[in-house]
CSV table of C-alpha atoms and ligand atoms in Angstrom, one decimal:
chain,number,residue,atom,x,y,z
X,1317,MET,CA,37.7,52.5,-20.7
X,1318,ASN,CA,38.9,55.4,-18.7
X,1319,PRO,CA,42.2,56.7,-19.9
X,1320,SER,CA,42.6,59.0,-16.9
X,1321,VAL,CA,43.2,56.0,-14.7
X,1322,VAL,CA,46.7,56.0,-13.1
X,1323,THR,CA,47.9,53.1,-11.0
X,1324,ARG,CA,51.2,52.3,-9.5
X,1325,PHE,CA,53.2,49.5,-8.0
X,1326,ALA,CA,55.2,50.6,-5.1
X,1327,PRO,CA,57.6,48.0,-3.8
X,1328,SER,CA,60.2,48.7,-1.2
X,1329,PRO,CA,63.6,47.5,-2.3
X,1330,THR,CA,64.3,45.5,0.8
X,1331,GLY,CA,64.5,42.1,-0.8
X,1332,ASN,CA,64.2,40.4,-4.2
X,1333,LEU,CA,60.7,40.7,-5.8
X,1334,ASN,CA,58.9,37.5,-5.0
X,1335,ILE,CA,56.1,35.7,-6.7
X,1336,GLY,CA,53.5,36.8,-4.1
X,1337,GLY,CA,54.7,40.4,-3.8
X,1338,VAL,CA,54.5,41.0,-7.5
X,1339,ARG,CA,50.7,40.1,-7.5
X,1340,ALA,CA,49.8,43.7,-6.4
X,1341,GLY,CA,51.9,45.0,-9.4
X,1342,ILE,CA,50.2,42.6,-11.8
X,1343,PHE,CA,46.7,43.6,-10.7
X,1344,ALA,CA,47.6,47.4,-10.8
X,1345,TYR,CA,49.0,46.8,-14.3
X,1346,LEU,CA,46.1,44.8,-15.6
X,1347,PHE,CA,43.6,47.3,-14.3
X,1348,ALA,CA,45.4,50.3,-15.8
X,1349,ARG,CA,45.9,48.6,-19.2
X,1350,HIS,CA,42.3,47.4,-19.2
X,1351,GLN,CA,41.2,51.1,-18.8
X,1352,GLY,CA,43.8,52.4,-21.3
X,1353,GLY,CA,45.4,54.3,-18.4
X,1354,ARG,CA,48.9,54.7,-17.0
X,1355,PHE,CA,50.9,52.4,-14.9
X,1356,ILE,CA,53.8,53.7,-12.7
X,1357,LEU,CA,56.6,51.9,-10.9
X,1358,ARG,CA,57.6,53.6,-7.7
X,1359,ILE,CA,60.6,52.4,-5.8
X,1360,GLU,CA,59.8,53.1,-2.1
X,1361,ASP,CA,63.3,53.5,-0.8
X,1362,THR,CA,62.5,55.8,2.1
X,1363,ASP,CA,63.8,53.4,4.6
X,1364,ARG,CA,67.4,54.0,3.6
X,1365,GLU,CA,68.9,51.4,5.9
X,1366,ARG,CA,66.9,48.5,4.6
X,1367,SER,CA,66.8,49.7,0.9
X,1368,LYS,CA,69.4,48.2,-1.4
X,1369,LYS,CA,70.3,49.1,-5.0
X,1370,GLU,CA,70.6,45.4,-5.8
X,1371,TYR,CA,67.0,44.8,-4.8
X,1372,GLU,CA,65.9,47.8,-6.9
X,1373,GLU,CA,67.7,46.2,-9.8
X,1374,ASN,CA,66.0,42.9,-9.1
X,1375,ILE,CA,62.6,44.5,-9.1
X,1376,ILE,CA,63.2,46.2,-12.4
X,1377,GLU,CA,64.7,43.1,-14.0
X,1378,SER,CA,61.8,41.0,-12.8
X,1379,LEU,CA,59.1,43.3,-14.1
X,1380,GLN,CA,60.8,43.5,-17.5
X,1381,TRP,CA,61.1,39.8,-17.6
X,1382,LEU,CA,57.4,39.4,-16.7
X,1383,GLY,CA,56.4,42.0,-19.4
X,1384,LEU,CA,54.9,44.5,-17.0
X,1385,GLU,CA,56.0,47.6,-18.9
X,1386,TYR,CA,55.6,50.9,-16.9
X,1387,ASP,CA,55.0,54.4,-18.2
X,1388,ALA,CA,57.2,56.0,-15.6
X,1389,LEU,CA,59.7,55.1,-12.9
X,1390,TYR,CA,60.1,57.1,-9.7
X,1391,ARG,CA,62.3,56.7,-6.8
X,1392,GLN,CA,61.5,58.3,-3.4
X,1393,SER,CA,65.1,59.1,-2.7
X,1394,ASP,CA,64.8,61.5,-5.7
X,1395,HIS,CA,62.0,63.4,-4.0
X,1396,THR,CA,63.5,64.5,-0.7
X,1397,ALA,CA,63.3,68.2,-1.4
X,1398,ARG,CA,59.6,67.9,-2.2
X,1399,TYR,CA,58.9,66.1,1.1
X,1400,GLU,CA,60.8,68.6,3.1
X,1401,GLU,CA,59.0,71.5,1.5
X,1402,LEU,CA,55.6,69.9,2.3
X,1403,LEU,CA,56.6,69.1,5.8
X,1404,HIS,CA,57.4,72.8,6.3
X,1405,THR,CA,54.1,73.8,4.8
X,1406,LEU,CA,52.2,71.6,7.1
X,1407,VAL,CA,54.0,72.9,10.1
X,1408,GLU,CA,53.5,76.5,9.0
X,1409,GLN,CA,49.8,75.8,8.6
X,1410,ASN,CA,49.7,74.2,12.1
X,1411,ARG,CA,48.6,70.9,10.6
X,1412,ALA,CA,51.7,69.4,12.0
X,1413,TYR,CA,54.2,70.4,14.6
X,1414,VAL,CA,57.7,69.8,15.8
X,1415,SER,CA,57.8,67.8,18.9
X,1416,LYS,CA,60.8,67.4,21.2
X,1417,GLU,CA,61.0,63.8,22.3
X,1418,GLU,CA,63.0,62.2,25.1
X,1419,HIS,CA,65.1,59.3,24.0
X,1420,THR,CA,64.4,56.4,26.3
X,1421,GLU,CA,67.7,54.7,25.7
X,1422,ASN,CA,70.2,57.5,26.2
X,1423,GLY,CA,68.2,60.3,27.8
X,1424,GLY,CA,69.0,62.6,24.9
X,1425,ARG,CA,66.3,64.6,23.0
X,1426,THR,CA,65.4,64.6,19.4
X,1427,GLU,CA,62.8,66.5,17.3
X,1428,VAL,CA,60.2,64.7,15.3
X,1429,VAL,CA,57.4,66.0,13.2
X,1430,ARG,CA,54.0,64.9,14.4
X,1431,PHE,CA,50.7,65.2,12.6
X,1432,ARG,CA,48.0,67.2,14.3
X,1433,ASN,CA,45.2,64.6,14.3
X,1434,PRO,CA,41.8,66.2,13.8
X,1435,ASN,CA,40.4,63.1,15.5
X,1436,LYS,CA,37.6,62.3,13.1
X,1437,VAL,CA,36.0,59.3,11.5
X,1438,ILE,CA,37.5,58.5,8.1
X,1439,ARG,CA,35.3,56.6,5.7
X,1440,PHE,CA,36.4,55.2,2.4
X,1441,ASP,CA,34.8,52.9,-0.1
X,1442,ASP,CA,37.2,50.1,-0.8
X,1443,LEU,CA,36.6,48.7,-4.3
X,1444,ILE,CA,37.0,45.1,-2.9
X,1445,HIS,CA,36.1,45.3,0.7
X,1446,GLY,CA,33.2,47.9,0.6
X,1447,THR,CA,32.9,50.8,2.9
X,1448,ILE,CA,35.4,51.0,5.7
X,1449,SER,CA,35.1,53.5,8.5
X,1450,VAL,CA,37.6,54.1,11.2
X,1451,ASP,CA,37.7,56.5,14.1
X,1452,THR,CA,41.2,57.9,13.9
X,1453,THR,CA,41.3,59.3,17.5
X,1454,GLU,CA,43.3,56.4,18.8
X,1455,LEU,CA,46.1,57.1,16.3
X,1456,LYS,CA,46.8,60.2,18.3
X,1457,ASP,CA,49.3,62.7,16.8
X,1458,PHE,CA,51.3,60.2,14.8
X,1459,VAL,CA,54.8,60.8,13.6
X,1460,ILE,CA,55.1,61.8,9.9
X,1461,ALA,CA,58.9,62.5,9.9
X,1462,LYS,CA,61.9,61.8,12.1
X,1463,SER,CA,63.3,65.1,11.0
X,1464,PHE,CA,62.5,67.4,8.0
X,1465,THR,CA,64.8,65.4,5.8
X,1466,GLU,CA,63.6,62.0,7.2
X,1467,PRO,CA,59.9,61.6,6.4
X,1468,VAL,CA,58.3,58.3,7.2
X,1469,PHE,CA,56.5,55.9,4.8
X,1470,HIS,CA,52.9,57.2,5.3
X,1471,PHE,CA,53.9,60.6,4.4
X,1472,THR,CA,56.1,59.9,1.3
X,1473,ASN,CA,53.5,57.3,0.0
X,1474,VAL,CA,50.8,59.9,0.1
X,1475,VAL,CA,52.9,62.7,-1.4
X,1476,ASP,CA,54.0,60.5,-4.3
X,1477,ASP,CA,50.6,59.2,-5.1
X,1478,TRP,CA,49.4,62.8,-5.2
X,1479,ASP,CA,52.3,64.1,-7.3
X,1480,ALA,CA,52.0,61.2,-9.8
X,1481,GLY,CA,48.3,61.7,-10.2
X,1482,VAL,CA,47.4,58.2,-9.0
X,1483,THR,CA,43.7,57.6,-9.2
X,1484,HIS,CA,43.5,54.0,-7.9
X,1485,VAL,CA,45.7,52.6,-5.1
X,1486,VAL,CA,45.9,48.8,-5.7
X,1487,ARG,CA,47.8,47.0,-3.0
X,1488,GLY,CA,47.7,44.2,-0.5
X,1489,ASP,CA,45.1,44.3,2.3
X,1490,ASP,CA,47.9,44.5,4.9
X,1491,HIS,CA,47.7,48.2,4.1
X,1492,ILE,CA,44.1,48.7,5.0
X,1493,SER,CA,45.0,49.7,8.5
X,1494,ASN,CA,47.4,52.4,7.0
X,1495,THR,CA,44.7,54.0,4.8
X,1496,PRO,CA,42.9,56.1,7.4
X,1497,ARG,CA,46.2,57.7,8.5
X,1498,GLN,CA,47.1,58.3,4.9
X,1499,ILE,CA,43.8,59.9,4.0
X,1500,LEU,CA,44.2,62.3,7.0
X,1501,ILE,CA,47.6,63.3,5.5
X,1502,GLN,CA,46.1,63.7,2.1
X,1503,GLU,CA,43.3,65.9,3.4
X,1504,ALA,CA,45.8,68.1,5.3
X,1505,LEU,CA,47.8,68.5,2.1
X,1506,ASP,CA,44.6,69.4,0.2
X,1507,ALA,CA,45.5,66.6,-2.2
X,1508,PRO,CA,42.6,65.0,-4.1
X,1509,SER,CA,41.3,61.7,-2.8
X,1510,MET,CA,41.8,58.5,-4.6
X,1511,LEU,CA,40.2,55.1,-4.8
X,1512,TYR,CA,41.4,52.1,-3.0
X,1513,ALA,CA,41.4,48.4,-3.9
X,1514,HIS,CA,43.0,46.3,-1.2
X,1515,LEU,CA,43.8,42.8,-2.5
X,1516,PRO,CA,43.2,39.7,-0.5
X,1517,LEU,CA,46.1,38.0,1.3
X,1518,ILE,CA,48.0,35.2,-0.4
X,1519,LEU,CA,48.3,32.1,1.8
X,1520,ASP,CA,50.0,28.8,1.5
X,1521,GLY,CA,48.0,25.6,0.8
X,1522,ASP,CA,47.8,24.9,4.6
X,1523,ARG,CA,46.5,28.4,5.1
X,1524,SER,CA,49.8,29.6,6.7
X,1525,LYS,CA,51.6,32.7,5.6
X,1526,LEU,CA,53.8,32.3,2.5
X,1527,SER,CA,57.3,31.6,3.5
X,1528,LYS,CA,60.6,32.0,1.7
X,1529,ARG,CA,60.7,28.2,1.2
X,1530,LYS,CA,57.2,27.9,0.0
X,1531,GLY,CA,55.9,30.5,-2.5
X,1532,ALA,CA,57.8,33.5,-1.5
X,1533,LYS,CA,60.7,32.6,-3.8
X,1534,ALA,CA,62.0,35.4,-6.1
X,1535,LEU,CA,60.6,35.7,-9.6
X,1536,THR,CA,64.2,35.5,-10.8
X,1537,GLU,CA,64.6,32.2,-9.0
X,1538,TYR,CA,61.5,30.9,-10.8
X,1539,ARG,CA,63.0,32.2,-14.1
X,1540,ASP,CA,66.2,30.3,-13.4
X,1541,LEU,CA,64.2,27.1,-12.6
X,1542,GLY,CA,62.7,27.3,-16.1
X,1543,PHE,CA,59.4,29.0,-15.6
X,1544,ILE,CA,58.2,31.3,-18.3
X,1545,PRO,CA,56.7,34.7,-17.8
X,1546,GLU,CA,53.4,33.7,-19.5
X,1547,GLY,CA,52.9,31.0,-16.9
X,1548,ILE,CA,53.8,33.1,-13.9
X,1549,LEU,CA,51.6,36.0,-15.0
X,1550,ASN,CA,48.6,33.8,-15.5
X,1551,PHE,CA,49.1,32.0,-12.2
X,1552,ASP,CA,49.5,35.2,-10.3
X,1553,ALA,CA,46.5,36.8,-11.9
X,1554,PHE,CA,44.4,33.9,-10.5
X,1555,LEU,CA,45.6,34.6,-6.9
X,1556,GLY,CA,42.4,36.3,-5.8
X,1557,TRP,CA,40.8,36.8,-9.2
X,1558,HIS,CA,39.2,34.8,-11.9
X,1559,PRO,CA,37.4,35.6,-15.1
X,1560,ALA,CA,33.7,35.4,-15.8
X,1561,HIS,CA,34.0,32.1,-17.6
X,1562,ASP,CA,35.9,28.8,-17.1
X,1563,VAL,CA,38.8,29.3,-19.4
X,1564,GLU,CA,42.0,29.3,-17.3
X,1565,ILE,CA,44.8,29.6,-19.7
X,1566,LEU,CA,45.0,33.3,-20.7
X,1567,SER,CA,47.7,35.3,-22.4
X,1568,LYS,CA,48.7,38.7,-21.2
X,1569,ALA,CA,46.4,40.4,-23.8
X,1570,GLU,CA,43.5,38.2,-22.7
X,1571,LEU,CA,44.1,39.0,-19.0
X,1572,ILE,CA,44.1,42.7,-19.8
X,1573,GLU,CA,40.9,42.4,-21.7
X,1574,GLN,CA,39.1,40.4,-19.1
X,1575,PHE,CA,40.5,41.9,-15.9
X,1576,SER,CA,38.1,43.8,-13.6
X,1577,LEU,CA,38.5,44.8,-9.9
X,1578,GLU,CA,34.8,43.8,-9.3
X,1579,ARG,CA,35.8,40.1,-9.8
X,1580,VAL,CA,38.6,40.3,-7.2
X,1581,GLN,CA,37.6,38.2,-4.2
X,1582,LYS,CA,37.8,39.1,-0.5
X,1583,SER,CA,39.0,35.7,0.7
X,1584,PRO,CA,42.6,34.9,0.5
X,1585,GLY,CA,44.3,33.5,-2.6
X,1586,ILE,CA,45.9,30.2,-2.1
X,1587,PHE,CA,49.4,29.6,-3.4
X,1588,ASN,CA,49.8,26.1,-4.9
X,1589,GLU,CA,53.0,25.2,-6.7
X,1590,GLU,CA,51.4,22.3,-8.5
X,1591,LYS,CA,49.0,24.7,-10.1
X,1592,LEU,CA,51.9,27.0,-11.0
X,1593,LEU,CA,53.6,24.1,-12.8
X,1594,TRP,CA,50.4,23.3,-14.6
X,1595,PHE,CA,50.0,26.9,-15.8
X,1596,ASN,CA,53.6,26.9,-16.9
X,1597,HIS,CA,53.3,23.6,-18.8
X,1598,GLU,CA,50.1,24.8,-20.6
X,1599,HIS,CA,51.9,28.0,-21.7
X,1600,LEU,CA,55.0,26.1,-22.8
X,1601,LYS,CA,52.7,23.9,-24.9
X,1602,LYS,CA,51.1,27.0,-26.4
X,1603,LEU,CA,54.4,28.3,-27.7
X,1604,SER,CA,55.1,27.7,-31.4
X,1605,ASP,CA,57.8,25.1,-32.0
X,1606,THR,CA,60.1,27.8,-33.2
X,1607,GLU,CA,59.5,30.0,-30.2
X,1608,PHE,CA,60.0,27.0,-27.9
X,1609,GLU,CA,63.2,26.1,-29.6
X,1610,ILE,CA,64.6,29.7,-29.1
X,1611,ARG,CA,63.6,29.7,-25.4
X,1612,LEU,CA,65.0,26.3,-24.7
X,1613,LYS,CA,68.3,27.1,-26.5
X,1614,THR,CA,68.7,30.3,-24.5
X,1615,PHE,CA,67.8,28.6,-21.2
X,1616,SER,CA,69.8,25.4,-21.7
X,1617,LYS,CA,72.7,27.1,-23.5
X,1618,GLN,CA,72.7,24.0,-25.8
X,1619,GLU,CA,72.3,23.3,-29.5
X,1620,PHE,CA,69.9,20.5,-30.4
X,1621,ASP,CA,68.0,19.0,-33.2
X,1622,ALA,CA,64.8,21.1,-33.8
X,1623,ARG,CA,62.8,17.9,-34.5
X,1624,LEU,CA,63.0,17.1,-30.8
X,1625,VAL,CA,60.9,20.1,-29.9
X,1626,PRO,CA,57.4,18.6,-30.3
X,1627,LEU,CA,58.5,15.6,-28.3
X,1628,ILE,CA,59.9,17.6,-25.4
X,1629,LYS,CA,57.2,20.2,-25.4
X,1630,GLU,CA,54.6,17.7,-24.5
X,1631,ARG,CA,56.5,16.3,-21.6
X,1632,ALA,CA,58.3,19.1,-19.9
X,1633,GLN,CA,56.6,21.4,-17.4
X,1634,THR,CA,59.6,23.7,-17.2
X,1635,LEU,CA,62.5,24.6,-19.4
X,1636,ALA,CA,64.7,23.0,-16.8
X,1637,GLU,CA,62.8,19.7,-17.3
X,1638,ALA,CA,63.1,20.2,-21.0
X,1639,THR,CA,66.9,20.6,-20.6
X,1640,GLY,CA,67.0,17.3,-18.7
X,1641,LEU,CA,65.0,15.6,-21.4
X,1642,LEU,CA,67.5,16.8,-24.1
X,1643,ALA,CA,70.0,14.4,-22.4
X,1644,GLU,CA,67.6,11.5,-23.0
X,1645,TYR,CA,67.8,12.2,-26.7
X,1646,ASP,CA,71.6,11.9,-27.0
X,1647,PHE,CA,71.0,8.5,-28.8
X,1648,LEU,CA,70.6,10.6,-32.0
X,1649,ASP,CA,74.4,10.5,-32.3
X,1650,THR,CA,75.2,7.1,-31.0
X,1651,ALA,CA,73.6,4.1,-29.2
X,1652,SER,CA,75.2,1.1,-27.7
X,1653,PRO,CA,72.5,-1.3,-26.5
X,1654,ASP,CA,73.6,-4.4,-24.5
X,1655,LYS,CA,72.2,-7.8,-25.0
X,1656,ASN,CA,70.5,-8.1,-21.6
X,1657,LEU,CA,68.6,-4.9,-22.2
X,1658,LEU,CA,67.7,-6.0,-25.7
X,1659,LEU,CA,66.1,-9.1,-24.4
X,1660,GLN,CA,64.2,-7.1,-21.8
X,1661,GLN,CA,66.4,-8.2,-18.9
X,1662,SER,CA,66.7,-11.6,-20.5
X,1663,THR,CA,63.0,-12.3,-20.5
X,1664,LEU,CA,62.8,-12.5,-24.3
X,1665,ASP,CA,64.2,-15.4,-26.2
X,1666,ALA,CA,67.3,-14.5,-28.2
X,1667,GLU,CA,66.6,-16.7,-31.3
X,1668,THR,CA,63.0,-15.4,-31.7
X,1669,THR,CA,64.2,-11.8,-31.1
X,1670,LYS,CA,66.8,-12.3,-33.8
X,1671,THR,CA,64.1,-13.5,-36.2
X,1672,HIS,CA,62.0,-10.5,-35.5
X,1673,LEU,CA,64.8,-8.1,-36.1
X,1674,THR,CA,65.6,-9.8,-39.4
X,1675,ALA,CA,62.0,-9.5,-40.4
X,1676,LEU,CA,61.9,-5.8,-39.5
X,1677,VAL,CA,65.0,-5.1,-41.6
X,1678,GLY,CA,63.3,-6.7,-44.5
X,1679,MET,CA,60.2,-4.6,-44.1
X,1680,LEU,CA,61.9,-1.3,-43.4
X,1681,LYS,CA,64.2,-1.7,-46.4
X,1682,LYS,CA,61.2,-1.3,-48.7
X,1683,ILE,CA,60.4,2.2,-47.4
X,1684,GLU,CA,62.1,4.8,-49.5
X,1685,SER,CA,64.7,7.0,-47.7
X,1686,GLY,CA,62.8,10.2,-48.6
X,1687,ASN,CA,59.7,8.8,-47.0
X,1688,PHE,CA,61.2,7.3,-43.9
X,1689,THR,CA,59.2,9.1,-41.2
X,1690,GLN,CA,57.2,8.0,-38.2
X,1691,SER,CA,54.0,7.1,-39.8
X,1692,PRO,CA,55.1,4.9,-42.8
X,1693,VAL,CA,57.4,3.1,-40.3
X,1694,LYS,CA,54.5,2.5,-38.0
X,1695,GLU,CA,52.3,1.3,-40.9
X,1696,VAL,CA,54.6,-1.6,-41.7
X,1697,VAL,CA,55.9,-2.4,-38.2
X,1698,PHE,CA,52.7,-2.2,-36.2
X,1699,PRO,CA,50.7,-5.0,-38.0
X,1700,TYR,CA,53.7,-7.3,-37.7
X,1701,ALA,CA,54.1,-6.5,-34.0
X,1702,THR,CA,50.5,-7.0,-33.3
X,1703,ALA,CA,50.6,-10.4,-34.9
X,1704,GLN,CA,53.8,-11.5,-33.2
X,1705,GLY,CA,53.3,-10.0,-29.8
X,1706,ARG,CA,54.0,-6.2,-29.3
X,1707,GLY,CA,56.4,-6.5,-26.5
X,1708,ALA,CA,58.4,-9.1,-28.2
X,1709,VAL,CA,58.9,-7.0,-31.3
X,1710,LEU,CA,58.7,-3.4,-30.2
X,1711,TRP,CA,60.9,-3.6,-27.1
X,1712,PRO,CA,64.0,-5.0,-28.9
X,1713,LEU,CA,63.4,-2.6,-31.8
X,1714,ARG,CA,63.2,0.4,-29.4
X,1715,VAL,CA,66.3,-0.7,-27.5
X,1716,ALA,CA,68.2,-1.4,-30.7
X,1717,LEU,CA,67.5,2.2,-31.9
X,1718,SER,CA,68.0,4.1,-28.6
X,1719,GLY,CA,70.2,1.8,-26.5
X,1720,LYS,CA,68.1,3.0,-23.6
X,1721,GLU,CA,65.6,1.5,-21.1
X,1722,ASN,CA,63.5,4.6,-21.5
X,1723,SER,CA,63.0,6.5,-24.7
X,1724,PRO,CA,60.2,7.5,-27.1
X,1725,ASP,CA,58.4,4.8,-29.1
X,1726,PRO,CA,60.3,3.1,-31.9
X,1727,PHE,CA,58.4,4.7,-34.7
X,1728,THR,CA,59.3,8.1,-33.5
X,1729,LEU,CA,62.9,7.0,-33.1
X,1730,ALA,CA,63.1,5.5,-36.6
X,1731,GLY,CA,61.7,8.7,-38.0
X,1732,LEU,CA,64.3,10.8,-36.2
X,1733,LEU,CA,67.2,8.6,-37.1
X,1734,GLY,CA,66.3,8.1,-40.8
X,1735,LYS,CA,66.6,5.0,-42.9
X,1736,GLU,CA,70.3,4.4,-43.0
X,1737,LYS,CA,70.9,4.8,-39.2
X,1738,THR,CA,67.8,2.8,-38.3
X,1739,LEU,CA,68.8,-0.2,-40.4
X,1740,ALA,CA,72.4,-0.1,-39.3
X,1741,ARG,CA,71.3,-0.1,-35.6
X,1742,ILE,CA,69.0,-3.0,-36.1
X,1743,GLU,CA,71.8,-4.9,-37.8
X,1744,LYS,CA,74.2,-4.1,-35.0
X,1745,ALA,CA,71.7,-5.3,-32.4
X,1746,ARG,CA,71.0,-8.5,-34.3
X,1747,GLY,CA,74.8,-9.1,-34.3
X,1748,LEU,CA,74.7,-9.1,-30.5
X,1749,LEU,CA,72.2,-12.0,-30.3
Y,551,LIG,N1,56.0,50.1,-0.2
Y,551,LIG,C1,54.8,49.5,0.2
Y,551,LIG,C2,55.1,48.0,0.3
Y,551,LIG,O1,56.1,47.5,-0.1
Y,551,LIG,C3,53.7,49.7,-0.7
Y,551,LIG,C4,52.6,50.5,-0.2
Y,551,LIG,C5,51.6,50.8,-1.2
Y,551,LIG,O2,51.4,50.1,-2.2
Y,551,LIG,O3,50.9,51.8,-1.0
Y,551,LIG,O4,54.3,47.3,0.8
């Protein structure tokens, strides 16, 4: 535990937060919480043209949904005075200078602020990649602001990490190449150094970059497709990390407890939507029946019989699938089987089937109403079906009860329907033969 740890997630609001992009936030969060430290959300809206309020809202909504609570929220657009002040300081100290640049397009001139590069070798110990050392000479005197009120990403990023007391920068390894430049700025500002953990890339199953179509879908889209935060969190945590043991299904609390940067791999994490579905299904099954019922009611905006929950929970990988399954259970209200289906597309003999249904009515009548659940029904029906031929007995019974080609087994159905409805439906089916 190290409660002085401070991490941050610093997305740019230039698009909805996607399932790959949030991974850096998840790792920064898990690390901070594991250490008992702080986790900050910083909206990097320095690029005013590309930043949009709706994307900022999407980022916040997604993190809330996922359960990544942050201790503070900053926005770069609120810090312009601070950046301006520090740019002036650097220029006064001759660590940066104003440079008049010719515009190639229109021949006009503008002034930019350039960093006076000390041309040295920067070394840093990346917690995932090991020691990285770069000669910064080739970066030349790079631009840190387009004007005193228009700082660029490298500058604002460093100032904000410093001001927020960030101790560990956890981010994608596409930022490794930015780090030497950012350390130079940090040193010029006399800001304390921080530790870096650059996370491996996330690639698609065929090792190509994640695309919008595959994997780079927004978290809110996955939410609307019926994925639950527990599933997504667990899936994302495994993109480049895995715990010391084989258990894969982990709750948020377990992820926090087990997470360590030492176990983050260098090689790319592979995005696999099948695996995501699997994680989601496992977490759906872990929900209590009551909790599942609440989530499915909210998602499907439908009322339904709570006794369906255990049946649906086993089968549905997402809440959208569960909603689809609800429709399969509409026979609870009414069922109208047809003769052809009762006789399994006319492969069963009508007279024999009628005899079976009559026998079943006789047996089921003996079970008391209060005790008419799946297992007593199975106890009387199953031995009879085994003796007479299971298909010949159970098929027509199931169709009589559900009216459908596909449905749960007849014992479950009878239990759900209760004695009165079960007997009435068998009688009705018998009347068709
Ligand atoms: N705003 C940067 C991005 O979206 C984050 C940079 C960082 O985490 O330092 O990639």
